[in-house]
Amino acid sequence: MMTSSLADTLNRRRFELLAALSARFRDIDLAEEALSEACLRAVSQPQPPSDWAAWLYRTAVHAAIDQLRRRQHARRHAEQEQQLRAESADMADSTIPDRRLALIFACGHPAIDATSRAALMLSVVCGLTAAQIATAFLIPASTIAQRLTRAKRKLSGAGIIFEIPGQKFWPERLNAVLSTLEVAYIRSTPGVPASEAGPIHANQIIELADLVSTLLPEESDAHAVSATLNFSEARRRAKADCHGNMVPLDQQAPEDWDQGLIAVARRKLERAERISRTPAAKAPTARHPSPRLIKAQLQRCWCERLSLHAPAPWEAVLQLYDQLVAIEDSPFTRLNRAVALGEVEGAAAALSELNQLSADRMSQFAPYHAVHAAMLAKTGETSQAIAAYDRAITLTEDQTERSFLEKQRSELDR
């Protein structure tokens, strides 16, 4: 049986352990198998060790070496095996090499197909399954599974070094790295079902984002992502009331937000904006700010609200979404724009926007049905709104979100 301390260690440090093992053996599949074997052995331990993380790491190293032997490559791996066992024997209890960023950059290597990089990172960093990643990208799970298989094979067979690359190689991998941090943060926050949330904490993702922005001080997007995550984290404690009920963003009391984190985020965004305005940062074809910069500015819009009694910044939000749609016309962006449009121009305008989205692509996306239901309710289409709420509730696993939707639906029955 898994103890609470073991479960907590896996929840907090799985990615750190996997990164250290992957860098050591240069094989993600082997690292995952070895860590799984270590977890199985941990369950049968009669006495818990003083440091579960160090115990898991040492045990996984030995499990990986045993696996290499079983693959009948003993001659090729003999020298490595001897070295690893010597290192393992001398290892201090708390010594786990920090290879998290190295693994993220390795997953973003240009030798890996561009369409597979983000999926690989989400699998490795967040521990997400192919089905969970497929939901995020609105594509079949079988497609994601094939991409993961190819990417892991390429990563293990192409001689890719699991180290932070030289500075000249950072920009070509940056987009995949930042995309992973963005999605990983979303999966780590409250409101994500336990069955889908990755075993990684929000503060770990923010720490990595801050580190990326430090490594790349002249990359506007790196600072913008760090700003976005800090803005969002600042509002964490206001996302639910004292009874655990979900509180929508426009109903949150700014007094409950973490002003210290907001100040950090504001400085990072200002840095990103300064960089984006410099001539060197503007490519000949770059006529707009980057999508990530606009997303950070959207977060700032809300965090500049001083009181719940102050008007919600819907008009400014809509203007920013107009800019975002012009350069990143995705279903998710359109959906968020529809919410702002409904607040500024009315529900009928929002419904017109929603009707332009592909029903097939959005059919399994709960937020789409929730927004659709809210706008239908505002236009008096009660029966259609109830049906849309029912669909959203069916697709929502998180109990807090489901309870919120059920409350909205029940008000239509009165």
mmCIF file of C-alpha atoms in Angstrom, residues 15 17 31 33 51 57 71 83 97 99 101 109 195 213 217 244 252 264 282 298 315 317-318 338 350 368 375 384 410:
data_model
loop_
_atom_site.group_PDB
_atom_site.id
_atom_site.type_symbol
_atom_site.label_atom_id
_atom_site.label_comp_id
_atom_site.label_asym_id
_atom_site.label_seq_id
_atom_site.Cartn_x
_atom_site.Cartn_y
_atom_site.Cartn_z
ATOM 1 C CA PHE A 15 9.286 15.054 -12.993
ATOM 2 C CA LEU A 17 13.230 12.102 -10.780
ATOM 3 C CA ALA A 31 13.675 6.032 -17.274
ATOM 4 C CA GLU A 33 10.120 1.886 -16.707
ATOM 5 C CA ASP A 51 14.203 10.382 2.116
ATOM 6 C CA TYR A 57 16.254 7.584 -7.470
ATOM 7 C CA ARG A 71 18.258 -6.361 -23.129
ATOM 8 C CA GLN A 83 30.477 3.688 -13.676
ATOM 9 C CA PRO A 97 20.765 15.967 -10.232
ATOM 10 C CA ARG A 99 17.947 17.922 -15.075
ATOM 11 C CA LEU A 101 15.226 22.007 -17.943
ATOM 12 C CA HIS A 109 15.176 19.179 -30.131
ATOM 13 C CA SER A 195 -7.660 11.842 -13.130
ATOM 14 C CA SER A 213 13.303 33.819 -18.611
ATOM 15 C CA PRO A 217 16.903 37.551 -20.820
ATOM 16 C CA GLY A 244 -15.176 25.441 -2.019
ATOM 17 C CA GLN A 252 -13.465 37.526 -7.588
ATOM 18 C CA VAL A 264 6.431 40.244 -9.892
ATOM 19 C CA LYS A 282 11.105 42.862 -34.647
ATOM 20 C CA LEU A 298 -4.994 40.064 -20.824
ATOM 21 C CA GLU A 315 -13.952 46.286 -23.261
ATOM 22 C CA VAL A 317 -10.290 42.413 -22.788
ATOM 23 C CA LEU A 318 -12.305 42.325 -26.022
ATOM 24 C CA ALA A 338 -17.065 35.195 -27.508
ATOM 25 C CA ALA A 350 -21.597 36.047 -28.791
ATOM 26 C CA TYR A 368 -17.601 25.474 -25.310
ATOM 27 C CA MET A 375 -25.405 32.827 -23.932
ATOM 28 C CA GLN A 384 -31.518 24.829 -25.663
ATOM 29 C CA SER A 410 -30.951 24.638 -11.938
#
